[in-house]
CSV table of C-alpha atoms and ligand atoms in Angstrom, one decimal:
chain,number,residue,atom,x,y,z
A,1,MET,CA,-1.2,-24.8,23.5
A,2,THR,CA,1.1,-26.2,20.8
A,3,GLU,CA,-1.8,-27.8,19.0
A,4,GLU,CA,-3.6,-24.5,19.0
A,5,GLN,CA,-0.5,-22.8,17.7
A,6,ILE,CA,-0.2,-25.1,14.8
A,7,ALA,CA,-3.9,-24.7,13.8
A,8,LEU,CA,-3.6,-20.9,13.7
A,9,ASN,CA,-4.2,-19.5,10.3
A,10,HIS,CA,-4.1,-15.8,9.5
A,11,PRO,CA,-6.8,-14.8,7.0
A,12,MET,CA,-4.2,-13.5,4.6
A,13,ASP,CA,-2.1,-16.7,4.7
A,14,ALA,CA,-3.8,-17.9,1.5
A,15,TYR,CA,-2.1,-15.0,-0.4
A,16,LEU,CA,1.3,-15.2,1.2
A,17,ARG,CA,4.2,-17.5,0.6
A,18,GLU,CA,4.1,-18.8,4.1
A,19,ASP,CA,7.4,-20.5,4.0
A,20,ARG,CA,9.0,-17.0,3.7
A,21,ILE,CA,7.0,-15.5,6.7
A,22,PRO,CA,8.2,-14.0,9.1
A,23,HIS,CA,9.5,-11.5,6.6
A,24,ILE,CA,12.8,-9.6,6.9
A,25,TRP,CA,11.3,-6.2,7.7
A,26,CYS,CA,12.4,-4.7,11.0
A,27,SER,CA,10.2,-4.5,14.1
A,28,GLY,CA,8.3,-1.3,13.9
A,29,CYS,CA,8.7,-1.0,10.1
A,30,GLY,CA,5.5,0.1,8.3
A,31,LEU,CA,6.1,-2.1,5.2
A,32,GLY,CA,4.3,-5.1,6.6
A,33,THR,CA,1.2,-3.0,7.3
A,34,CYS,CA,1.3,-1.7,3.7
A,35,LEU,CA,1.4,-5.2,2.4
A,36,ASN,CA,-1.3,-6.3,4.8
A,37,THR,CA,-3.6,-3.5,3.8
A,38,PHE,CA,-2.8,-4.0,0.1
A,39,LEU,CA,-3.8,-7.7,0.4
A,40,HIS,CA,-7.0,-6.8,2.2
A,41,ALA,CA,-7.9,-4.5,-0.7
A,42,LEU,CA,-6.9,-7.0,-3.3
A,43,VAL,CA,-9.2,-9.7,-1.7
A,44,LYS,CA,-12.0,-7.2,-1.5
A,45,SER,CA,-11.6,-6.2,-5.2
A,46,LYS,CA,-12.5,-9.8,-6.2
A,47,ILE,CA,-10.0,-9.5,-9.1
A,48,ASP,CA,-9.1,-12.9,-10.5
A,49,MET,CA,-5.8,-13.7,-8.7
A,50,LYS,CA,-4.8,-16.0,-11.5
A,51,LYS,CA,-4.7,-13.0,-13.8
A,52,THR,CA,-3.0,-10.7,-11.4
A,53,SER,CA,0.7,-10.0,-11.3
A,54,ILE,CA,2.9,-8.0,-9.0
A,55,VAL,CA,6.1,-6.4,-10.0
A,56,SER,CA,8.7,-5.0,-7.6
A,57,GLY,CA,12.1,-3.6,-7.9
A,58,ILE,CA,15.0,-3.6,-5.4
A,59,GLY,CA,14.9,-2.4,-1.8
A,60,CYS,CA,13.1,-3.2,1.4
A,61,THR,CA,9.7,-2.6,-0.3
A,62,GLY,CA,10.9,-4.6,-3.3
A,63,ARG,CA,10.7,-7.7,-1.1
A,64,VAL,CA,6.9,-7.7,-1.5
A,65,ALA,CA,7.1,-9.6,-4.8
A,66,GLY,CA,8.7,-12.5,-2.9
A,67,TYR,CA,6.1,-12.6,-0.2
A,68,VAL,CA,2.8,-12.7,-2.2
A,69,LYS,CA,1.5,-15.9,-3.5
A,70,LEU,CA,0.7,-14.6,-7.0
A,71,ASP,CA,2.6,-14.4,-10.2
A,72,SER,CA,5.3,-11.9,-9.1
A,73,PHE,CA,8.5,-10.5,-10.5
A,74,HIS,CA,11.4,-9.1,-8.6
A,75,THR,CA,13.1,-7.0,-11.2
A,76,THR,CA,16.3,-5.1,-11.4
A,77,HIS,CA,16.7,-1.8,-9.5
A,78,GLY,CA,14.4,0.9,-10.8
A,79,ARG,CA,12.9,-1.2,-13.6
A,80,PRO,CA,9.6,-2.5,-12.3
A,81,ILE,CA,7.6,-0.1,-14.5
A,82,PRO,CA,9.2,-1.0,-17.8
A,83,PHE,CA,8.8,-4.7,-16.9
A,84,ALA,CA,5.2,-4.2,-15.9
A,85,THR,CA,4.5,-2.2,-19.1
A,86,GLY,CA,5.8,-5.1,-21.2
A,87,LEU,CA,3.7,-7.5,-19.3
A,88,LYS,CA,0.6,-5.4,-19.8
A,89,LEU,CA,1.2,-4.9,-23.5
A,90,ALA,CA,1.9,-8.6,-24.1
A,91,ASN,CA,-1.2,-9.7,-22.3
A,92,PRO,CA,-3.7,-6.8,-21.8
A,93,LYS,CA,-6.0,-9.1,-19.8
A,94,LEU,CA,-3.6,-9.2,-16.9
A,95,LYS,CA,-4.0,-6.9,-13.9
A,96,VAL,CA,-0.5,-5.6,-13.3
A,97,ILE,CA,0.4,-4.0,-10.1
A,98,VAL,CA,3.8,-2.3,-9.3
A,99,PHE,CA,4.6,-2.3,-5.6
A,100,SER,CA,7.9,-0.7,-4.8
A,101,GLY,CA,9.7,2.0,-2.8
A,102,ASP,CA,10.6,5.6,-3.4
A,103,GLY,CA,14.3,4.9,-3.9
A,104,ASP,CA,13.4,2.3,-6.6
A,105,LEU,CA,10.5,3.9,-8.4
A,106,ILE,CA,11.4,7.6,-8.2
A,107,SER,CA,15.2,7.9,-8.2
A,108,ILE,CA,16.6,5.1,-10.3
A,109,GLY,CA,13.3,4.5,-12.0
A,110,GLY,CA,12.2,8.1,-12.1
A,111,ASN,CA,12.2,8.4,-15.8
A,112,HIS,CA,10.2,5.3,-16.3
A,113,PHE,CA,7.7,6.5,-13.7
A,114,ILE,CA,6.9,9.9,-15.4
A,115,HIS,CA,6.7,8.3,-18.9
A,116,ALA,CA,4.4,5.5,-17.8
A,117,ALA,CA,2.2,8.2,-16.3
A,118,ARG,CA,2.4,10.3,-19.4
A,119,ARG,CA,1.4,7.4,-21.6
A,120,ASN,CA,-1.3,6.3,-19.1
A,121,VAL,CA,-0.2,2.7,-19.1
A,122,ASP,CA,-2.8,0.6,-17.4
A,123,LEU,CA,-0.9,-0.1,-14.1
A,124,THR,CA,-1.6,0.4,-10.5
A,125,VAL,CA,1.5,1.8,-8.9
A,126,ILE,CA,1.9,1.6,-5.1
A,127,CYS,CA,4.9,3.5,-3.9
A,128,VAL,CA,5.9,3.2,-0.2
A,129,ASN,CA,7.7,6.4,0.7
A,130,ASN,CA,10.0,6.1,3.7
A,131,PHE,CA,12.2,9.1,2.7
A,132,THR,CA,15.3,7.0,2.4
A,133,TYR,CA,17.1,4.0,0.8
A,134,GLY,CA,16.4,1.4,3.5
A,135,MET,CA,18.0,-1.8,2.3
A,136,THR,CA,21.3,-0.2,1.3
A,137,GLY,CA,21.9,1.6,4.6
A,138,GLY,CA,19.9,4.8,4.8
A,139,GLN,CA,21.3,6.9,2.1
A,140,GLY,CA,19.6,10.1,1.1
A,141,GLY,CA,17.4,10.0,-2.0
A,142,PRO,CA,15.1,12.2,-4.0
A,143,THR,CA,12.4,12.1,-1.4
A,144,THR,CA,14.6,12.9,1.6
A,145,PRO,CA,13.2,16.1,3.1
A,146,ILE,CA,15.4,19.2,3.5
A,147,THR,CA,17.5,19.2,6.7
A,148,ALA,CA,17.0,15.4,7.2
A,149,ARG,CA,20.1,13.4,8.1
A,150,SER,CA,20.9,10.3,6.2
A,151,ALA,CA,24.0,8.2,5.7
A,152,THR,CA,25.0,10.4,2.8
A,153,THR,CA,23.9,13.7,4.3
A,154,PRO,CA,25.2,13.5,7.9
A,155,PHE,CA,25.0,17.3,8.3
A,156,GLY,CA,21.5,17.5,7.0
A,157,ASN,CA,20.1,17.3,3.4
A,158,PHE,CA,20.2,20.5,1.4
A,159,GLU,CA,18.6,19.2,-1.9
A,160,PHE,CA,15.0,19.9,-2.7
A,161,PRO,CA,13.0,16.7,-2.6
A,162,PHE,CA,10.2,15.5,-5.0
A,163,ASN,CA,6.6,15.9,-4.1
A,164,LEU,CA,5.5,12.5,-5.5
A,165,ALA,CA,1.8,13.2,-5.6
A,166,TYR,CA,2.4,16.5,-7.6
A,167,LEU,CA,4.9,14.7,-9.8
A,168,ALA,CA,2.4,11.9,-10.6
A,169,ALA,CA,-0.5,14.3,-11.2
A,170,GLY,CA,1.7,16.6,-13.4
A,171,SER,CA,2.9,13.6,-15.5
A,172,GLY,CA,-0.7,12.5,-16.2
A,173,ALA,CA,-1.7,9.9,-13.7
A,174,VAL,CA,-5.5,9.4,-13.7
A,175,TYR,CA,-5.7,8.6,-10.0
A,176,VAL,CA,-3.4,10.0,-7.3
A,177,ALA,CA,-3.8,9.3,-3.6
A,178,ARG,CA,-1.6,9.6,-0.5
A,179,TRP,CA,-2.1,8.1,2.9
A,180,THR,CA,0.1,7.2,5.8
A,181,MET,CA,0.3,3.5,6.6
A,182,LEU,CA,-1.7,4.2,9.8
A,183,ASP,CA,-4.8,5.2,7.8
A,184,VAL,CA,-5.4,1.5,7.1
A,185,ARG,CA,-9.1,1.8,6.2
A,186,ARG,CA,-8.8,4.9,4.0
A,187,LEU,CA,-5.7,3.4,2.4
A,188,GLU,CA,-7.5,0.1,1.7
A,189,ASN,CA,-10.4,2.0,0.0
A,190,SER,CA,-7.9,4.0,-2.1
A,191,ILE,CA,-6.0,0.9,-3.2
A,192,LEU,CA,-9.3,-0.8,-4.0
A,193,HIS,CA,-10.4,2.2,-6.1
A,194,ALA,CA,-7.0,2.3,-7.8
A,195,LEU,CA,-7.2,-1.5,-8.6
A,196,ASN,CA,-10.7,-1.1,-10.2
A,197,LYS,CA,-9.8,2.0,-12.2
A,198,LYS,CA,-8.3,1.8,-15.7
A,199,GLY,CA,-5.1,3.7,-16.5
A,200,PHE,CA,-2.1,4.8,-14.5
A,201,THR,CA,-3.2,4.9,-10.9
A,202,PHE,CA,-0.8,5.9,-8.2
A,203,VAL,CA,-1.0,5.5,-4.4
A,204,GLU,CA,1.7,6.9,-2.2
A,205,ILE,CA,2.0,5.4,1.3
A,206,ILE,CA,4.0,7.3,3.9
A,207,SER,CA,5.7,4.7,6.1
A,208,PRO,CA,8.2,4.7,8.9
A,209,CYS,CA,11.7,3.3,8.6
A,210,PRO,CA,12.7,3.4,12.3
A,211,THR,CA,15.9,1.5,11.8
A,212,LEU,CA,17.6,4.0,9.6
A,213,TYR,CA,15.7,7.2,8.8
A,214,GLY,CA,14.1,7.3,12.2
A,215,ARG,CA,17.3,6.6,14.1
A,216,MET,CA,19.4,9.1,12.2
A,217,ASN,CA,16.8,11.8,12.7
A,218,LYS,CA,16.0,10.9,16.3
A,219,LEU,CA,12.3,10.2,15.5
A,220,GLY,CA,12.0,7.3,17.9
A,221,ASN,CA,10.8,3.8,17.3
A,222,GLY,CA,8.2,2.8,14.8
A,223,LEU,CA,5.3,3.3,17.2
A,224,LYS,CA,6.5,6.8,18.0
A,225,MET,CA,6.8,7.6,14.4
A,226,ILE,CA,3.3,6.5,13.5
A,227,LYS,CA,1.9,8.3,16.5
A,228,ASP,CA,3.5,11.5,15.1
A,229,TYR,CA,1.7,10.7,11.8
A,230,GLN,CA,-1.5,10.6,13.7
A,231,LYS,CA,-0.8,14.1,15.1
A,232,ASN,CA,0.4,15.6,11.9
A,233,THR,CA,-1.9,14.3,9.2
A,234,ILE,CA,-4.4,16.6,7.5
A,235,ILE,CA,-7.0,15.1,5.2
A,236,ASN,CA,-7.6,17.5,2.3
A,237,HIS,CA,-8.8,15.9,-0.9
A,238,LYS,CA,-9.0,19.3,-2.7
A,239,VAL,CA,-5.5,20.6,-1.8
A,240,ASP,CA,-3.5,22.3,-4.5
A,241,LEU,CA,-0.8,19.6,-4.9
A,242,LYS,CA,2.1,22.0,-5.1
A,243,ASP,CA,1.3,22.9,-1.5
A,244,ALA,CA,1.3,19.3,-0.4
A,245,ALA,CA,5.1,18.8,-0.2
A,246,LEU,CA,6.5,16.9,2.7
A,247,GLY,CA,9.0,18.4,5.0
A,248,MET,CA,10.7,17.3,8.2
A,249,ASP,CA,8.4,19.0,10.7
A,250,GLY,CA,5.4,20.1,8.7
A,251,LYS,CA,2.0,18.6,8.3
A,252,ILE,CA,1.4,15.5,6.1
A,253,VAL,CA,-1.4,16.3,3.7
A,254,VAL,CA,-3.2,13.2,2.7
A,255,GLY,CA,-6.3,12.4,0.6
A,256,ASN,CA,-7.5,11.2,-2.8
A,257,PHE,CA,-6.2,14.1,-4.8
A,258,VAL,CA,-6.8,13.2,-8.5
A,259,ASP,CA,-9.5,11.1,-10.1
A,260,ILE,CA,-9.9,11.7,-13.8
A,261,GLN,CA,-10.5,9.8,-17.1
A,262,ARG,CA,-8.1,9.5,-20.0
A,263,PRO,CA,-7.7,6.8,-22.7
A,264,THR,CA,-5.1,4.3,-21.6
A,265,PHE,CA,-1.9,3.4,-23.5
A,266,THR,CA,-3.3,0.0,-24.5
A,267,GLU,CA,-6.5,1.5,-25.9
A,268,VAL,CA,-4.7,4.1,-28.0
A,269,LEU,CA,-2.1,1.6,-29.1
A,270,TYR,CA,-4.7,-1.0,-30.3
A,271,ASP,CA,-6.7,1.8,-31.9
A,272,HIS,CA,-3.7,2.9,-33.8
A,273,ILE,CA,-2.9,-0.5,-34.9
A,274,ALA,CA,-6.4,-1.1,-36.1
A,275,LYS,CA,-6.3,1.9,-38.4
A,276,PRO,CA,-5.1,1.3,-42.0
A,277,GLN,CA,-1.4,2.2,-42.0
A,278,PRO,CA,0.3,3.6,-45.1
A,279,ASN,CA,3.0,0.9,-44.9
A,280,LYS,CA,3.0,-0.2,-48.6
A,281,LYS,CA,4.9,2.0,-51.0
A,282,GLU,CA,1.8,2.6,-53.0
A,283,ASP,CA,-0.2,3.8,-49.9
A,284,ILE,CA,2.2,6.7,-49.3
A,285,PRO,CA,1.4,9.8,-51.3
A,286,LYS,CA,3.8,10.4,-54.2
A,287,GLU,CA,5.4,13.6,-52.8
A,288,GLU,CA,6.0,11.9,-49.4
A,289,ARG,CA,7.5,8.9,-51.1
A,290,LYS,CA,10.0,11.1,-53.0
A,291,LYS,CA,11.1,12.8,-49.8
A,292,ILE,CA,11.7,9.4,-48.1
A,293,GLU,CA,13.6,8.0,-51.0
A,294,HIS,CA,15.6,11.2,-51.2
A,295,HIS,CA,16.7,10.8,-47.6
A,296,ALA,CA,17.4,7.1,-47.9
B,1,MET,CA,-11.3,10.9,21.4
B,2,THR,CA,-13.9,8.2,21.7
B,3,LYS,CA,-16.8,10.6,22.3
B,4,CYS,CA,-19.8,10.1,20.0
B,5,TRP,CA,-21.8,13.0,18.6
B,6,ARG,CA,-25.0,11.3,19.7
B,7,LYS,CA,-26.1,8.0,20.9
B,8,PRO,CA,-27.0,5.8,17.8
B,9,LEU,CA,-30.7,5.4,17.6
B,10,ASP,CA,-30.6,1.6,17.2
B,11,THR,CA,-28.4,0.8,20.3
B,12,ALA,CA,-31.4,-0.9,22.0
B,13,VAL,CA,-32.0,-3.4,19.2
B,14,THR,CA,-28.5,-4.0,17.9
B,15,GLU,CA,-25.6,-5.8,19.4
B,16,ALA,CA,-22.0,-5.2,18.5
B,17,PRO,CA,-20.4,-8.3,17.1
B,18,ARG,CA,-17.8,-10.0,19.4
B,19,GLY,CA,-14.5,-11.3,18.3
B,20,LYS,CA,-11.9,-13.8,19.4
B,21,ILE,CA,-8.3,-12.8,19.1
B,22,HIS,CA,-5.6,-15.2,18.0
B,23,ILE,CA,-1.9,-14.4,18.3
B,24,ILE,CA,0.6,-16.3,16.2
B,25,LYS,CA,3.4,-16.0,18.7
B,26,GLU,CA,6.4,-17.0,16.6
B,27,ARG,CA,5.6,-14.4,14.0
B,28,CYS,CA,5.2,-11.4,16.3
B,29,LYS,CA,7.9,-8.8,16.4
B,30,GLY,CA,6.6,-6.9,19.4
B,31,CYS,CA,6.0,-3.6,17.6
B,32,SER,CA,2.9,-3.0,19.7
B,33,PHE,CA,0.9,-1.3,16.9
B,34,CYS,CA,-2.0,-3.6,17.8
B,35,VAL,CA,-1.9,-2.8,21.5
B,36,GLU,CA,-1.7,0.9,20.8
B,37,PHE,CA,-4.4,1.3,18.2
B,38,CYS,CA,-7.1,-1.1,19.3
B,39,PRO,CA,-10.1,1.2,19.9
B,40,LYS,CA,-11.3,-0.9,22.8
B,41,LYS,CA,-8.0,-1.5,24.5
B,42,VAL,CA,-8.4,-5.2,24.4
B,43,LEU,CA,-4.7,-5.9,24.2
B,44,GLU,CA,-1.7,-5.2,26.3
B,45,LEU,CA,2.0,-6.0,26.1
B,46,SER,CA,2.7,-9.0,28.3
B,47,SER,CA,5.9,-9.9,30.0
B,48,HIS,CA,6.2,-13.0,27.8
B,49,TYR,CA,8.8,-13.3,25.0
B,50,ASN,CA,8.8,-15.5,21.9
B,51,ALA,CA,11.8,-17.5,20.8
B,52,LYS,CA,13.3,-14.5,19.0
B,53,GLY,CA,13.1,-12.4,22.1
B,54,TYR,CA,10.2,-10.1,21.1
B,55,ASN,CA,7.8,-8.9,23.7
B,56,LEU,CA,4.4,-10.4,22.9
B,57,PRO,CA,1.0,-8.8,23.2
B,58,GLU,CA,-1.7,-10.6,25.1
B,59,VAL,CA,-5.5,-10.3,25.4
B,60,LYS,CA,-6.3,-8.5,28.6
B,61,ASN,CA,-9.9,-7.7,28.1
B,62,PRO,CA,-11.5,-10.3,25.7
B,63,GLU,CA,-15.1,-9.2,26.4
B,64,ALA,CA,-14.5,-5.7,25.0
B,65,CYS,CA,-13.5,-6.8,21.5
B,66,ILE,CA,-15.9,-5.7,18.9
B,67,ALA,CA,-14.4,-7.6,16.0
B,68,CYS,CA,-13.4,-4.4,14.2
B,69,ASP,CA,-10.5,-6.2,12.6
B,70,LEU,CA,-8.1,-3.2,13.0
B,71,CYS,CA,-5.5,-5.4,14.7
B,72,THR,CA,-5.7,-7.9,11.8
B,73,ILE,CA,-5.0,-5.3,9.2
B,74,ILE,CA,-2.5,-3.1,11.1
B,75,CYS,CA,-0.2,-5.9,12.2
B,76,PRO,CA,2.9,-5.7,10.0
B,77,ASP,CA,3.8,-9.4,10.6
B,78,PHE,CA,0.5,-11.1,10.0
B,79,ALA,CA,0.8,-12.3,13.6
B,80,ILE,CA,-2.6,-11.4,15.1
B,81,TYR,CA,-6.1,-11.8,13.7
B,82,CYS,CA,-9.7,-11.6,14.9
B,83,GLU,CA,-12.3,-14.2,14.4
B,84,VAL,CA,-15.9,-13.1,14.6
B,85,GLU,CA,-17.7,-15.2,17.3
B,86,LYS,CA,-20.7,-16.8,15.9
B,87,LYS,CA,-23.6,-16.2,18.2
B,88,LYS,CA,-27.3,-16.9,17.9
B,89,PRO,CA,-28.9,-13.8,16.6
B,90,THR,CA,-30.9,-12.7,19.6
B,91,THR,CA,-32.5,-9.7,18.0
B,92,GLY,CA,-33.3,-11.1,14.6
B,93,LYS,CA,-32.6,-9.2,11.4
B,94,LYS,CA,-31.2,-6.0,12.8
B,95,LEU,CA,-28.3,-7.9,14.4
B,96,LYS,CA,-27.5,-9.7,11.2
B,97,GLN,CA,-27.4,-6.4,9.3
B,98,THR,CA,-25.0,-4.9,11.8
B,99,LYS,CA,-22.6,-7.8,11.5
B,100,LYS,CA,-22.6,-7.5,7.8
B,101,ASN,CA,-22.1,-3.8,7.8
B,102,VAL,CA,-19.1,-4.1,10.2
B,103,ARG,CA,-17.4,-6.9,8.4
B,104,SER,CA,-17.8,-5.9,4.7
C,301,LIG,S1,15.6,-0.8,7.0
C,301,LIG,FE1,13.8,0.6,7.3
C,301,LIG,S2,12.5,0.2,5.5
C,301,LIG,FE2,13.9,-1.5,5.7
C,301,LIG,S3,12.8,-3.1,6.8
C,301,LIG,FE3,14.1,-1.9,8.3
C,301,LIG,S4,12.7,-0.3,9.0
C,301,LIG,FE4,11.8,-1.1,7.2
C,302,LIG,S1,1.1,-5.6,15.7
C,302,LIG,FE1,1.7,-7.8,15.2
C,302,LIG,S2,3.9,-7.8,15.4
C,302,LIG,FE2,3.2,-5.9,16.4
C,302,LIG,S3,3.0,-6.5,18.5
C,302,LIG,FE3,1.0,-6.8,17.6
C,302,LIG,S4,0.9,-8.9,17.0
C,302,LIG,FE4,3.1,-8.4,17.4
C,303,LIG,S1,-10.7,-6.7,16.6
C,303,LIG,FE1,-10.7,-4.5,17.1
C,303,LIG,S2,-11.5,-4.4,19.2
C,303,LIG,FE2,-10.9,-6.6,18.8
C,303,LIG,S3,-8.8,-6.6,19.6
C,303,LIG,FE3,-8.6,-6.2,17.4
C,303,LIG,S4,-8.5,-4.0,17.3
C,303,LIG,FE4,-9.3,-4.5,19.3
């Protein structure tokens, strides 16, 4: 038996830093499934792994960067998107993927998120939404649904949460999808599509945090939580995103919501640079020059 | 749940692929996602524990496995995977095609 045990090799082991497995995620946590599904999609996409880079921030989901055997960066809290943008601009040939949680990307990094979507920076952003800050102890965040209990809202949350898919679409993302981590095949296809598409592509994964969010809201263990997903999920690709907000008891609307084309930030930037710029004094029209000199 | 709309027309000439399940015991955290969502109910939670005290799944019904790979992809801990059993294609081309369709 021991011999057989040693010989066992999971098909994804080639893309994992095996010395760090088993990972730190709790039993029943959905994050491992998210990573597993993502790796399946990445392998299927046939993207050159040597030219792929994964950027994560801080948090339970942020650990992903440490587990994948690719060039990966574990950045400061909330800053994976600026880091990834820099990476992409410095080397446009790289495939840059941001894999982080809701607490990291949307609260502390919220501004970076909307502006990267607005500029259509060529990134694939995978955001695992478990409605709470996991690593720091289950505090409420900008995705915590109304009435949900958390470490900082022991009597129930009273703030309105973000609807991430709506936010991403409104900010200009060219691809927006949402699935629960249980929809492994559909999620895999969505990530695959996002990886192969140019521009700011966004995939939101609803995932259970049984240890904190689940325990504080009496939602049961991980298995019970994902069985509830199974019951409450509605697939609707054409939904009006403002009606696809997530509440405590309501349905979870999932699907591939947005799929459009727009020039990416790298394209417009390099276009702009290629144009002759009036940077010499003589190139600037006389009147303009006067104005500038007057101000200086 | 598992009811089909109609019997597929090619059931007589095709054969579902078969899989062999491997469980990496020391990685498992006993979440039982694999047990619960296997479409063929191949697995069950056993009374065995690993060194960390997690309840391990075991293969209860190996013949039923159709190598759908769901357990491989849903396991959060990379602790279980399915290997497609290589069999001689008994029904020629059709069988090969089915295997390809399922796995790709
Ligand atoms: S604290 Fe929550 S999100 Fe973090 S690993 Fe545990 S279950 Fe997962
Ligand atoms: S899904 Fe993985 S970790 Fe969970 S019980 Fe099955 S083998 Fe163990
Ligand atoms: S491969 Fe599919 S049928 Fe076989 S054990 Fe895994 S989930 Fe069940």
